[in-house]
PDB file of C-alpha atoms in Angstrom:
ATOM      1  CA  MET A 168     -20.483  -6.976  -1.293  1.00 95.00           C
ATOM      2  CA  LEU A 169     -20.781  -3.569   0.378  1.00 98.00           C
ATOM      3  CA  GLU A 170     -20.222  -0.144  -1.991  1.00 98.00           C
ATOM      4  CA  ILE A 171     -19.481   3.148  -0.333  1.00 98.00           C
ATOM      5  CA  THR A 172     -18.718   5.983  -2.693  1.00 98.00           C
ATOM      6  CA  THR A 173     -18.229   9.602  -2.798  1.00 97.00           C
ATOM      7  CA  PHE A 174     -18.425  11.528  -5.707  1.00 97.00           C
ATOM      8  CA  GLU A 175     -17.776  15.028  -4.878  1.00 94.00           C
ATOM      9  CA  PRO A 176     -14.837  16.101  -3.356  1.00 97.00           C
ATOM     10  CA  PRO A 177     -14.726  18.246   0.095  1.00 98.00           C
ATOM     11  CA  THR A 178     -13.778  21.594  -0.240  1.00 98.00           C
ATOM     12  CA  SER A 179     -10.015  22.390  -1.019  1.00 98.00           C
ATOM     13  CA  PHE A 180      -9.876  25.159   2.174  1.00 97.00           C
ATOM     14  CA  ALA A 181      -6.302  26.485   0.570  1.00 98.00           C
ATOM     15  CA  ARG A 182      -7.175  27.130  -3.015  1.00 97.00           C
ATOM     16  CA  VAL A 183      -6.418  30.115  -4.735  1.00 97.00           C
ATOM     17  CA  ASP A 184      -6.326  29.139  -8.380  1.00 94.00           C
ATOM     18  CA  ALA A 185      -8.779  27.028 -10.357  1.00 95.00           C
ATOM     19  CA  PRO A 186      -7.984  23.612 -10.381  1.00 95.00           C
ATOM     20  CA  ARG A 187      -6.168  22.407 -14.001  1.00 95.00           C
ATOM     21  CA  ARG A 188      -7.482  18.985 -14.035  1.00 96.00           C
ATOM     22  CA  ARG A 189     -11.281  17.116 -13.522  1.00 97.00           C
ATOM     23  CA  PRO A 190     -11.369  14.933 -10.590  1.00 98.00           C
ATOM     24  CA  LEU A 191      -9.671  11.093 -10.872  1.00 98.00           C
ATOM     25  CA  ARG A 192     -12.302   8.643  -9.972  1.00 98.00           C
ATOM     26  CA  VAL A 193     -10.281   5.519  -8.289  1.00 98.00           C
ATOM     27  CA  GLY A 194     -11.690   2.328  -6.739  1.00 98.00           C
ATOM     28  CA  LEU A 195     -10.385   0.430  -4.030  1.00 98.00           C
ATOM     29  CA  VAL A 196     -11.627  -3.779  -3.491  1.00 98.00           C
ATOM     30  CA  GLN A 197     -11.385  -5.145   0.279  1.00 98.00           C
ATOM     31  CA  HIS A 198     -11.592  -8.750   0.570  1.00 98.00           C
ATOM     32  CA  ARG A 199     -11.078 -11.802   2.504  1.00 97.00           C
ATOM     33  CA  TRP A 200      -8.828 -14.663   1.454  1.00 97.00           C
ATOM     34  CA  LEU A 201     -10.808 -17.617   0.241  1.00 97.00           C
ATOM     35  CA  ALA A 202      -9.420 -21.357  -0.285  1.00 96.00           C
ATOM     36  CA  ASP A 203     -11.412 -21.590  -3.405  1.00 97.00           C
ATOM     37  CA  ALA A 204      -9.313 -20.025  -5.675  1.00 97.00           C
ATOM     38  CA  ALA A 205     -12.177 -19.848  -8.488  1.00 98.00           C
ATOM     39  CA  ALA A 206     -14.157 -17.945  -5.366  1.00 98.00           C
ATOM     40  CA  LEU A 207     -11.200 -15.666  -4.497  1.00 98.00           C
ATOM     41  CA  ARG A 208     -10.920 -14.251  -8.116  1.00 98.00           C
ATOM     42  CA  ALA A 209     -14.922 -14.091  -8.727  1.00 98.00           C
ATOM     43  CA  GLU A 210     -15.130 -11.856  -5.388  1.00 98.00           C
ATOM     44  CA  LEU A 211     -12.277  -9.652  -6.672  1.00 98.00           C
ATOM     45  CA  ASN A 212     -13.105  -9.387 -10.157  1.00 98.00           C
ATOM     46  CA  GLN A 213     -17.052  -8.776  -8.873  1.00 98.00           C
ATOM     47  CA  GLY A 214     -15.346  -5.717  -6.886  1.00 98.00           C
ATOM     48  CA  ILE A 215     -13.263  -4.266  -9.838  1.00 98.00           C
ATOM     49  CA  ALA A 216     -16.593  -4.639 -12.330  1.00 98.00           C
ATOM     50  CA  ARG A 217     -18.478  -2.425  -9.177  1.00 98.00           C
ATOM     51  CA  ALA A 218     -15.776   0.093  -9.018  1.00 98.00           C
ATOM     52  CA  ALA A 219     -15.412  -0.047 -12.872  1.00 98.00           C
ATOM     53  CA  GLY A 220     -19.100   0.556 -13.483  1.00 98.00           C
ATOM     54  CA  HIS A 221     -18.997   3.213 -11.508  1.00 98.00           C
ATOM     55  CA  GLY A 222     -16.316   5.089 -13.199  1.00 98.00           C
ATOM     56  CA  ALA A 223     -13.504   4.613 -11.777  1.00 98.00           C
ATOM     57  CA  GLY A 224     -10.618   4.561 -14.266  1.00 98.00           C
ATOM     58  CA  ILE A 225      -7.917   2.918 -11.740  1.00 98.00           C
ATOM     59  CA  VAL A 226      -8.956  -0.254  -9.227  1.00 98.00           C
ATOM     60  CA  PHE A 227      -6.597  -0.932  -6.129  1.00 99.00           C
ATOM     61  CA  LEU A 228      -6.341  -4.690  -4.693  1.00 98.00           C
ATOM     62  CA  PRO A 229      -4.653  -5.626  -1.300  1.00 98.00           C
ATOM     63  CA  GLU A 230      -1.347  -6.801  -0.434  1.00 98.00           C
ATOM     64  CA  LEU A 231      -0.318 -10.316  -1.670  1.00 98.00           C
ATOM     65  CA  THR A 232      -3.860 -10.363  -3.567  1.00 98.00           C
ATOM     66  CA  LEU A 233      -4.353 -13.718  -4.766  1.00 98.00           C
ATOM     67  CA  SER A 234      -2.428 -15.645  -1.381  1.00 96.00           C
ATOM     68  CA  ARG A 235      -2.949 -16.546   2.250  1.00 96.00           C
ATOM     69  CA  TYR A 236      -0.713 -14.180   4.104  1.00 97.00           C
ATOM     70  CA  PRO A 237       1.925 -16.779   4.358  1.00 95.00           C
ATOM     71  CA  ALA A 238       4.142 -14.993   7.262  1.00 96.00           C
ATOM     72  CA  ASP A 239       2.130 -15.447  10.372  1.00 96.00           C
ATOM     73  CA  THR A 240       4.196 -18.307  11.052  1.00 94.00           C
ATOM     74  CA  VAL A 241       7.975 -19.381  10.527  1.00 95.00           C
ATOM     75  CA  PRO A 242       8.333 -21.271   7.441  1.00 92.00           C
ATOM     76  CA  THR A 243       9.441 -25.306   7.746  1.00 86.00           C
ATOM     77  CA  SER A 244      10.967 -25.319   4.227  1.00 83.00           C
ATOM     78  CA  ALA A 245      12.302 -22.630   1.685  1.00 81.00           C
ATOM     79  CA  PRO A 246       9.733 -20.384   1.773  1.00 83.00           C
ATOM     80  CA  GLY A 247      10.503 -19.195  -1.745  1.00 80.00           C
ATOM     81  CA  THR A 248       9.231 -21.977  -3.616  1.00 82.00           C
ATOM     82  CA  THR A 249       5.467 -20.970  -3.315  1.00 86.00           C
ATOM     83  CA  ALA A 250       6.300 -17.582  -4.827  1.00 94.00           C
ATOM     84  CA  GLU A 251       5.405 -16.574  -8.334  1.00 96.00           C
ATOM     85  CA  ASP A 252       6.738 -15.243 -11.350  1.00 96.00           C
ATOM     86  CA  LEU A 253       5.856 -11.781 -11.917  1.00 96.00           C
ATOM     87  CA  ALA A 254       5.135 -11.709 -15.805  1.00 95.00           C
ATOM     88  CA  SER A 255       3.318 -14.971 -16.317  1.00 96.00           C
ATOM     89  CA  GLY A 256       2.187 -15.923 -13.058  1.00 97.00           C
ATOM     90  CA  PRO A 257      -1.653 -16.211 -11.657  1.00 98.00           C
ATOM     91  CA  THR A 258      -1.495 -12.526 -10.135  1.00 98.00           C
ATOM     92  CA  PHE A 259      -0.253 -10.393 -13.271  1.00 98.00           C
ATOM     93  CA  THR A 260      -2.781 -12.945 -15.531  1.00 98.00           C
ATOM     94  CA  PHE A 261      -5.655 -12.400 -13.421  1.00 98.00           C
ATOM     95  CA  ALA A 262      -4.567  -8.352 -13.174  1.00 98.00           C
ATOM     96  CA  ALA A 263      -4.406  -8.432 -17.082  1.00 98.00           C
ATOM     97  CA  GLU A 264      -7.675 -10.151 -17.513  1.00 98.00           C
ATOM     98  CA  ALA A 265      -9.518  -7.916 -15.390  1.00 98.00           C
ATOM     99  CA  ALA A 266      -8.014  -4.876 -16.227  1.00 98.00           C
ATOM    100  CA  ARG A 267      -8.926  -5.568 -20.206  1.00 98.00           C
ATOM    101  CA  ALA A 268     -12.360  -6.891 -18.927  1.00 98.00           C
ATOM    102  CA  HIS A 269     -13.207  -4.093 -17.441  1.00 98.00           C
ATOM    103  CA  GLY A 270     -11.265  -1.079 -19.513  1.00 98.00           C
ATOM    104  CA  VAL A 271      -9.249   0.286 -16.095  1.00 98.00           C
ATOM    105  CA  HIS A 272      -6.097  -0.127 -14.294  1.00 98.00           C
ATOM    106  CA  VAL A 273      -5.310  -2.679 -11.941  1.00 98.00           C
ATOM    107  CA  HIS A 274      -3.116  -2.309  -9.098  1.00 98.00           C
ATOM    108  CA  ALA A 275      -2.163  -5.414  -7.249  1.00 98.00           C
ATOM    109  CA  SER A 276       0.118  -7.522  -5.279  1.00 98.00           C
ATOM    110  CA  LEU A 277       2.396 -10.749  -4.689  1.00 98.00           C
ATOM    111  CA  TYR A 278       4.870 -12.935  -3.793  1.00 97.00           C
ATOM    112  CA  GLU A 279       7.148 -12.310  -6.737  1.00 97.00           C
ATOM    113  CA  ARG A 280      10.209 -15.550  -7.101  1.00 95.00           C
ATOM    114  CA  ALA A 281      13.608 -14.416  -7.020  1.00 91.00           C
ATOM    115  CA  GLU A 282      16.642 -16.471  -7.573  1.00 81.00           C
ATOM    116  CA  ALA A 283      19.201 -15.479  -4.956  1.00 75.00           C
ATOM    117  CA  GLY A 284      20.128 -18.806  -3.413  1.00 76.00           C
ATOM    118  CA  ASP A 285      18.970 -17.686  -0.127  1.00 83.00           C
ATOM    119  CA  GLY A 286      15.225 -19.108  -0.536  1.00 85.00           C
ATOM    120  CA  LEU A 287      13.670 -15.585  -0.073  1.00 93.00           C
ATOM    121  CA  GLY A 288      11.286 -13.675  -2.756  1.00 95.00           C
ATOM    122  CA  LEU A 289       9.923 -10.196  -3.264  1.00 96.00           C
ATOM    123  CA  ASN A 290       6.887  -8.289  -2.086  1.00 97.00           C
ATOM    124  CA  THR A 291       5.964  -6.900  -5.260  1.00 98.00           C
ATOM    125  CA  SER A 292       3.387  -4.094  -5.879  1.00 98.00           C
ATOM    126  CA  ILE A 293       2.097  -4.107 -10.002  1.00 98.00           C
ATOM    127  CA  LEU A 294      -0.013  -1.917 -11.753  1.00 98.00           C
ATOM    128  CA  VAL A 295      -1.686  -3.072 -15.417  1.00 98.00           C
ATOM    129  CA  SER A 296      -3.035  -0.916 -18.008  1.00 98.00           C
ATOM    130  CA  PRO A 297      -6.612  -1.794 -19.454  1.00 98.00           C
ATOM    131  CA  ALA A 298      -4.646  -3.254 -22.395  1.00 98.00           C
ATOM    132  CA  GLY A 299      -3.151  -5.608 -19.835  1.00 98.00           C
ATOM    133  CA  GLU A 300       0.072  -4.105 -20.003  1.00 98.00           C
ATOM    134  CA  LEU A 301       2.685  -3.993 -16.910  1.00 98.00           C
ATOM    135  CA  VAL A 302       2.966  -0.034 -16.518  1.00 97.00           C
ATOM    136  CA  GLY A 303       4.944  -0.791 -13.268  1.00 97.00           C
ATOM    137  CA  ARG A 304       6.139  -2.451 -10.225  1.00 97.00           C
ATOM    138  CA  THR A 305       7.527  -1.517  -7.085  1.00 98.00           C
ATOM    139  CA  ARG A 306       8.897  -4.266  -4.370  1.00 97.00           C
ATOM    140  CA  LYS A 307       8.341  -3.865  -0.948  1.00 98.00           C
ATOM    141  CA  LEU A 308      11.375  -2.279   1.010  1.00 97.00           C
ATOM    142  CA  HIS A 309      10.869  -2.252   4.805  1.00 97.00           C
ATOM    143  CA  ILE A 310      10.137  -5.674   6.227  1.00 97.00           C
ATOM    144  CA  PRO A 311       8.439  -6.824   9.214  1.00 97.00           C
ATOM    145  CA  VAL A 312      10.094  -9.232  11.730  1.00 96.00           C
ATOM    146  CA  THR A 313       7.540  -9.239  14.572  1.00 95.00           C
ATOM    147  CA  GLU A 314       5.385 -12.331  16.138  1.00 96.00           C
ATOM    148  CA  GLY A 315       2.517 -13.139  13.459  1.00 97.00           C
ATOM    149  CA  TYR A 316       4.383 -11.079  10.541  1.00 98.00           C
ATOM    150  CA  TYR A 317       7.910 -13.062   9.897  1.00 97.00           C
ATOM    151  CA  GLU A 318       8.326 -11.727   6.513  1.00 97.00           C
ATOM    152  CA  ASP A 319      11.840 -11.491   6.770  1.00 96.00           C
ATOM    153  CA  LYS A 320      11.645 -15.256   6.786  1.00 95.00           C
ATOM    154  CA  TYR A 321       9.947 -14.770   3.068  1.00 96.00           C
ATOM    155  CA  PHE A 322      10.912 -11.398   1.654  1.00 96.00           C
ATOM    156  CA  ARG A 323      14.246  -9.498   0.738  1.00 94.00           C
ATOM    157  CA  GLY A 324      13.959  -5.971   0.906  1.00 94.00           C
ATOM    158  CA  GLY A 325      13.284  -4.107  -2.474  1.00 94.00           C
ATOM    159  CA  ASP A 326      16.438  -2.950  -4.708  1.00 86.00           C
ATOM    160  CA  ALA A 327      17.836   0.074  -2.730  1.00 86.00           C
ATOM    161  CA  GLY A 328      18.574   1.275  -6.486  1.00 89.00           C
ATOM    162  CA  GLN A 329      15.320   2.774  -7.696  1.00 87.00           C
ATOM    163  CA  PRO A 330      13.534   2.327  -4.008  1.00 95.00           C
ATOM    164  CA  TYR A 331      10.688   5.251  -4.961  1.00 97.00           C
ATOM    165  CA  PRO A 332       9.438   5.332  -8.365  1.00 97.00           C
ATOM    166  CA  VAL A 333       6.947   7.600  -9.323  1.00 98.00           C
ATOM    167  CA  TYR A 334       4.846   6.493 -12.495  1.00 98.00           C
ATOM    168  CA  ASN A 335       2.806   9.460 -14.904  1.00 98.00           C
ATOM    169  CA  ILE A 336      -0.190   7.801 -16.067  1.00 97.00           C
ATOM    170  CA  GLU A 337      -1.191  10.324 -18.700  1.00 96.00           C
ATOM    171  CA  ASP A 338      -4.582   8.300 -19.225  1.00 95.00           C
ATOM    172  CA  LEU A 339      -5.340   9.052 -15.707  1.00 97.00           C
ATOM    173  CA  VAL A 340      -5.447  13.033 -16.054  1.00 97.00           C
ATOM    174  CA  ASP A 341      -1.518  12.714 -15.537  1.00 97.00           C
ATOM    175  CA  VAL A 342      -2.103  11.321 -12.084  1.00 98.00           C
ATOM    176  CA  ARG A 343       1.764  10.729 -10.235  1.00 98.00           C
ATOM    177  CA  LEU A 344       1.462   7.750  -8.311  1.00 98.00           C
ATOM    178  CA  GLY A 345       3.770   6.015  -6.112  1.00 98.00           C
ATOM    179  CA  MET A 346       3.257   2.431  -5.203  1.00 98.00           C
ATOM    180  CA  PRO A 347       5.345   1.279  -1.562  1.00 98.00           C
ATOM    181  CA  THR A 348       3.800  -1.922   0.285  1.00 98.00           C
ATOM    182  CA  CYS A 349       2.271  -2.219   3.869  1.00 98.00           C
ATOM    183  CA  TRP A 350       4.969  -1.689   6.328  1.00 98.00           C
ATOM    184  CA  ASP A 351       6.293   0.820   4.217  1.00 98.00           C
ATOM    185  CA  GLU A 352       3.573   3.064   5.100  1.00 98.00           C
ATOM    186  CA  TRP A 353       4.841   3.374   9.076  1.00 98.00           C
ATOM    187  CA  PHE A 354       8.181   5.093   7.618  1.00 98.00           C
ATOM    188  CA  PRO A 355       7.722   8.899   7.049  1.00 98.00           C
ATOM    189  CA  GLU A 356      10.898   8.983   5.288  1.00 97.00           C
ATOM    190  CA  VAL A 357       9.246   7.062   2.255  1.00 98.00           C
ATOM    191  CA  ALA A 358       5.860   9.208   1.975  1.00 98.00           C
ATOM    192  CA  ARG A 359       8.471  12.712   2.259  1.00 98.00           C
ATOM    193  CA  LEU A 360      10.996  11.039  -0.816  1.00 98.00           C
ATOM    194  CA  TYR A 361       7.946  10.287  -2.995  1.00 98.00           C
ATOM    195  CA  SER A 362       6.312  13.690  -2.335  1.00 98.00           C
ATOM    196  CA  LEU A 363       9.745  15.582  -3.070  1.00 98.00           C
ATOM    197  CA  ASP A 364       9.846  12.993  -6.678  1.00 97.00           C
ATOM    198  CA  GLY A 365       6.241  14.692  -7.385  1.00 97.00           C
ATOM    199  CA  ALA A 366       4.116  11.786  -6.463  1.00 98.00           C
ATOM    200  CA  GLU A 367       0.326  12.895  -5.554  1.00 98.00           C
ATOM    201  CA  LEU A 368      -0.953   9.611  -4.771  1.00 98.00           C
ATOM    202  CA  LEU A 369       0.402   6.962  -2.580  1.00 98.00           C
ATOM    203  CA  VAL A 370      -1.424   3.318  -2.329  1.00 98.00           C
ATOM    204  CA  TYR A 371      -0.236   1.005   0.086  1.00 98.00           C
ATOM    205  CA  PRO A 372      -1.459  -2.482  -0.355  1.00 98.00           C
ATOM    206  CA  THR A 373      -1.523  -3.861   3.138  1.00 98.00           C
ATOM    207  CA  ALA A 374      -2.265  -7.009   5.177  1.00 98.00           C
ATOM    208  CA  ILE A 375      -2.753  -5.879   8.835  1.00 98.00           C
ATOM    209  CA  GLY A 376      -4.644  -7.014  11.601  1.00 98.00           C
ATOM    210  CA  SER A 377      -4.189  -8.700  15.319  1.00 98.00           C
ATOM    211  CA  GLU A 378      -0.976  -8.734  17.173  1.00 98.00           C
ATOM    212  CA  PRO A 379      -0.566 -12.313  18.577  1.00 97.00           C
ATOM    213  CA  ALA A 380       1.976 -11.605  21.217  1.00 96.00           C
ATOM    214  CA  HIS A 381      -0.540  -8.475  22.614  1.00 98.00           C
ATOM    215  CA  PRO A 382      -4.073  -9.881  21.745  1.00 96.00           C
ATOM    216  CA  GLY A 383      -5.830  -6.784  23.471  1.00 97.00           C
ATOM    217  CA  PHE A 384      -3.946  -4.281  21.308  1.00 98.00           C
ATOM    218  CA  ASP A 385      -5.557  -2.926  18.220  1.00 98.00           C
ATOM    219  CA  THR A 386      -3.734  -1.003  16.453  1.00 98.00           C
ATOM    220  CA  GLN A 387      -5.870  -0.203  13.969  1.00 98.00           C
ATOM    221  CA  PRO A 388      -6.474   3.720  14.953  1.00 98.00           C
ATOM    222  CA  LEU A 389      -2.598   3.760  14.602  1.00 98.00           C
ATOM    223  CA  TRP A 390      -2.080   2.438  11.439  1.00 98.00           C
ATOM    224  CA  GLN A 391      -4.644   4.925  10.178  1.00 98.00           C
ATOM    225  CA  GLN A 392      -3.606   7.898  11.772  1.00 98.00           C
ATOM    226  CA  VAL A 393       0.153   7.201  10.518  1.00 98.00           C
ATOM    227  CA  ILE A 394      -0.943   7.023   7.277  1.00 98.00           C
ATOM    228  CA  VAL A 395      -3.186   9.890   7.028  1.00 98.00           C
ATOM    229  CA  GLY A 396      -0.491  11.995   9.205  1.00 98.00           C
ATOM    230  CA  ASN A 397       2.073  11.142   6.302  1.00 98.00           C
ATOM    231  CA  GLY A 398      -0.364  12.220   3.789  1.00 98.00           C
ATOM    232  CA  ILE A 399      -0.742  15.914   5.344  1.00 98.00           C
ATOM    233  CA  ALA A 400       3.183  16.224   5.989  1.00 98.00           C
ATOM    234  CA  ASN A 401       3.654  15.455   2.715  1.00 98.00           C
ATOM    235  CA  GLY A 402       0.583  16.906   0.610  1.00 98.00           C
ATOM    236  CA  LEU A 403      -0.509  13.328  -0.495  1.00 98.00           C
ATOM    237  CA  PHE A 404      -3.396  11.414  -1.260  1.00 98.00           C
ATOM    238  CA  MET A 405      -3.592   7.613   0.157  1.00 98.00           C
ATOM    239  CA  VAL A 406      -5.002   4.778  -0.601  1.00 98.00           C
ATOM    240  CA  ALA A 407      -4.950   1.961   1.807  1.00 98.00           C
ATOM    241  CA  PRO A 408      -6.505  -1.353   0.763  1.00 98.00           C
ATOM    242  CA  ASN A 409      -6.403  -4.011   3.227  1.00 98.00           C
ATOM    243  CA  ARG A 410      -7.686  -7.656   3.634  1.00 98.00           C
ATOM    244  CA  TYR A 411     -10.345  -8.906   6.699  1.00 98.00           C
ATOM    245  CA  GLY A 412     -10.756 -12.375   8.128  1.00 98.00           C
ATOM    246  CA  ASP A 413      -9.059 -14.843  10.161  1.00 97.00           C
ATOM    247  CA  GLU A 414      -5.839 -16.621   8.339  1.00 96.00           C
ATOM    248  CA  GLY A 415      -4.129 -18.560  11.459  1.00 93.00           C
ATOM    249  CA  ALA A 416      -2.367 -16.522  13.782  1.00 96.00           C
ATOM    250  CA  VAL A 417      -3.780 -13.107  12.637  1.00 98.00           C
ATOM    251  CA  THR A 418      -7.251 -12.002  12.180  1.00 98.00           C
ATOM    252  CA  PHE A 419      -6.815  -9.160   9.467  1.00 98.00           C
ATOM    253  CA  TYR A 420      -8.964  -5.821  10.372  1.00 98.00           C
ATOM    254  CA  GLY A 421     -10.060  -4.389   7.080  1.00 98.00           C
ATOM    255  CA  SER A 422     -11.029  -0.753   7.374  1.00 98.00           C
ATOM    256  CA  SER A 423      -9.411   0.188   4.401  1.00 98.00           C
ATOM    257  CA  PHE A 424      -9.848   3.824   3.274  1.00 98.00           C
ATOM    258  CA  ILE A 425      -8.467   6.766   0.804  1.00 98.00           C
ATOM    259  CA  SER A 426      -7.965   9.960   2.908  1.00 98.00           C
ATOM    260  CA  ASP A 427      -6.918  13.507   0.939  1.00 98.00           C
ATOM    261  CA  PRO A 428      -3.753  15.802   2.017  1.00 98.00           C
ATOM    262  CA  TYR A 429      -6.160  17.803   4.315  1.00 98.00           C
ATOM    263  CA  GLY A 430      -6.410  14.324   6.043  1.00 98.00           C
ATOM    264  CA  ARG A 431      -9.856  13.708   5.429  1.00 98.00           C
ATOM    265  CA  ILE A 432     -11.205  10.045   5.134  1.00 98.00           C
ATOM    266  CA  LEU A 433     -12.987  10.216   1.863  1.00 98.00           C
ATOM    267  CA  VAL A 434     -14.508   6.477   2.026  1.00 98.00           C
ATOM    268  CA  GLN A 435     -14.028   3.730   4.558  1.00 98.00           C
ATOM    269  CA  ALA A 436     -14.650   0.256   4.632  1.00 98.00           C
ATOM    270  CA  PRO A 437     -16.133  -1.883   7.564  1.00 98.00           C
ATOM    271  CA  ARG A 438     -13.621  -4.319   9.582  1.00 98.00           C
ATOM    272  CA  ASN A 439     -15.339  -7.189   8.970  1.00 97.00           C
ATOM    273  CA  GLN A 440     -16.979  -7.261   5.636  1.00 98.00           C
ATOM    274  CA  SER A 441     -16.308  -7.270   1.739  1.00 98.00           C
ATOM    275  CA  ALA A 442     -16.418  -4.050   0.051  1.00 98.00           C
ATOM    276  CA  VAL A 443     -15.842  -1.414  -2.891  1.00 98.00           C
ATOM    277  CA  LEU A 444     -14.979   2.133  -2.130  1.00 98.00           C
ATOM    278  CA  VAL A 445     -14.988   4.611  -5.073  1.00 98.00           C
ATOM    279  CA  ALA A 446     -14.149   8.119  -4.709  1.00 98.00           C
ATOM    280  CA  ASP A 447     -13.167  11.326  -6.498  1.00 98.00           C
ATOM    281  CA  LEU A 448      -9.940  12.921  -5.876  1.00 98.00           C
ATOM    282  CA  ASP A 449      -9.494  16.563  -6.585  1.00 98.00           C
ATOM    283  CA  LEU A 450      -5.409  16.127  -7.083  1.00 98.00           C
ATOM    284  CA  ASP A 451      -4.277  19.556  -7.381  1.00 98.00           C
ATOM    285  CA  GLN A 452      -5.812  19.932  -3.664  1.00 98.00           C
ATOM    286  CA  ARG A 453      -1.968  18.780  -3.089  1.00 98.00           C
ATOM    287  CA  LYS A 454      -0.675  22.301  -4.221  1.00 98.00           C
ATOM    288  CA  ASP A 455      -3.386  24.107  -2.556  1.00 98.00           C
ATOM    289  CA  TRP A 456      -2.274  22.960   0.456  1.00 98.00           C
ATOM    290  CA  LEU A 457       1.647  22.836  -0.206  1.00 98.00           C
ATOM    291  CA  ASP A 458       0.959  26.528  -1.122  1.00 98.00           C
ATOM    292  CA  LEU A 459      -0.369  27.161   2.440  1.00 98.00           C
ATOM    293  CA  PHE A 460       1.977  25.033   4.202  1.00 98.00           C
ATOM    294  CA  PRO A 461       4.712  24.544   2.018  1.00 98.00           C
ATOM    295  CA  PHE A 462       6.243  21.584   4.133  1.00 98.00           C
ATOM    296  CA  LEU A 463       9.087  20.640   0.938  1.00 98.00           C
ATOM    297  CA  ALA A 464      10.300  24.379   0.281  1.00 97.00           C
ATOM    298  CA  THR A 465      10.882  25.150   3.870  1.00 98.00           C
ATOM    299  CA  ARG A 466      13.251  21.603   4.583  1.00 97.00           C
ATOM    300  CA  ARG A 467      16.563  21.672   6.403  1.00 97.00           C
ATOM    301  CA  PRO A 468      18.303  18.902   4.537  1.00 96.00           C
ATOM    302  CA  ASP A 469      21.696  20.033   5.479  1.00 96.00           C
ATOM    303  CA  THR A 470      20.626  18.860   9.364  1.00 97.00           C
ATOM    304  CA  TYR A 471      19.364  15.867   8.385  1.00 96.00           C
ATOM    305  CA  GLY A 472      22.455  13.584   7.988  1.00 95.00           C
ATOM    306  CA  ARG A 473      21.758  11.825  11.343  1.00 93.00           C
ATOM    307  CA  LEU A 474      18.774   9.865   9.738  1.00 93.00           C
ATOM    308  CA  THR A 475      21.380   7.569   7.525  1.00 92.00           C
ATOM    309  CA  ASP A 476      23.305   6.512  10.422  1.00 93.00           C
ATOM    310  CA  PRO A 477      22.821   3.286  12.048  1.00 89.00           C
ATOM    311  CA  VAL A 478      20.211   3.329  15.090  1.00 85.00           C
ATOM    312  CA  ASN A 479      21.796   3.050  18.621  1.00 82.00           C
ATOM    313  CA  ASN A 480      19.928   0.640  20.201  1.00 75.00           C
ATOM    314  CA  THR A 481      21.658   1.638  23.747  1.00 70.00           C
ATOM    315  CA  ILE A 482      20.413   4.833  23.761  1.00 70.00           C
ATOM    316  CA  ASN A 483      16.714   4.269  22.581  1.00 67.00           C
ATOM    317  CA  GLY A 484      16.148   1.328  24.924  1.00 67.00           C
ATOM    318  CA  LEU A 485      15.348  -0.900  21.729  1.00 65.00           C
ATOM    319  CA  GLN A 486      16.328  -4.627  21.789  1.00 65.00           C
ATOM    320  CA  PRO A 487      17.856  -5.850  18.673  1.00 60.00           C
ATOM    321  CA  GLN A 488      15.384  -7.402  16.185  1.00 60.00           C
ATOM    322  CA  THR A 489      16.392 -10.797  14.725  1.00 53.00           C
ATOM    323  CA  THR A 490      16.063 -11.356  11.183  1.00 51.00           C
ATOM    324  CA  HIS A 491      15.599 -14.180   8.841  1.00 47.00           C
ATOM    325  CA  MET A 492      19.479 -15.376   9.086  1.00 44.00           C
ATOM    326  CA  ASP A 493      18.754 -15.929  13.275  1.00 47.00           C
ATOM    327  CA  HIS A 494      16.403 -18.456  12.140  1.00 43.00           C
ATOM    328  CA  GLN A 495      17.971 -21.013   9.791  1.00 43.00           C
ATOM    329  CA  VAL A 496      14.992 -22.465   7.579  1.00 39.00           C
ATOM    330  CA  ARG A 497      15.008 -26.230   8.198  1.00 34.00           C
ATOM    331  CA  ALA A 498      15.290 -28.078   4.444  1.00 32.00           C
TER     332      ALA A 498
END
């Protein structure tokens, strides 16, 4: 397993005042899915142990951490039967055991069971403390509907009642953390709303790779650019743990990374190798950057009402997208 580290945060060019906090050391594990569940857990546990050995206080894992990516094909039976209970299922159990064993916070992702009668579950991001306790959870809001990523046939969108929770982790230099998931990373509204609520660091557990309908189109540079750009526009550190490897219709392209509010890639994994990334984050760079470029303070929300109106497909030249209701699941 490759290790890539950076323990000296780069210069904060807009700094005027001395930082209030010491840097936060974070880790990320990039992995491939393995059919052997014990081998998969061993690889992830090794990555968490290595990050903890370098002093990371929190370790981030990819989307649907213990699962094969299910949504590369349309299901032929009720998909929610493969979902797990959040509090007692294998993902929380693994994350809690690893957190206690290595004395770190562990972030993971799971296919959460949801009894709602439609056969769908939830795509849920969780954070577990070093004591093995659930610190927070956030359910994926935006659900992709494209070939190879038929997630609307598996997941219901998260609850709109508390869509963008920010968790203040006091024992990690009071970092304010948001935990959206994968497809959420493409929406500028998500990063902006987290930033407005004071988030400093966003993690997007991710499962992204090839496009089955367009096999010659490599989206990796666009994926990276949009996440980094949303970080710049909102003064955010971004953590993007992705998986890699061929899982059927989709080959995932890894390339996990951590970026800062100035848009600099601090550490990045290769496309096709298991890796541990560890970086020190100078969280007060958020204030430095937003003092120089006050994007939040100079907003014009009085002009943004149109953002909540339905999309007019006619004037935008868009084709209406199908949803899980358009493809009846065969029992």
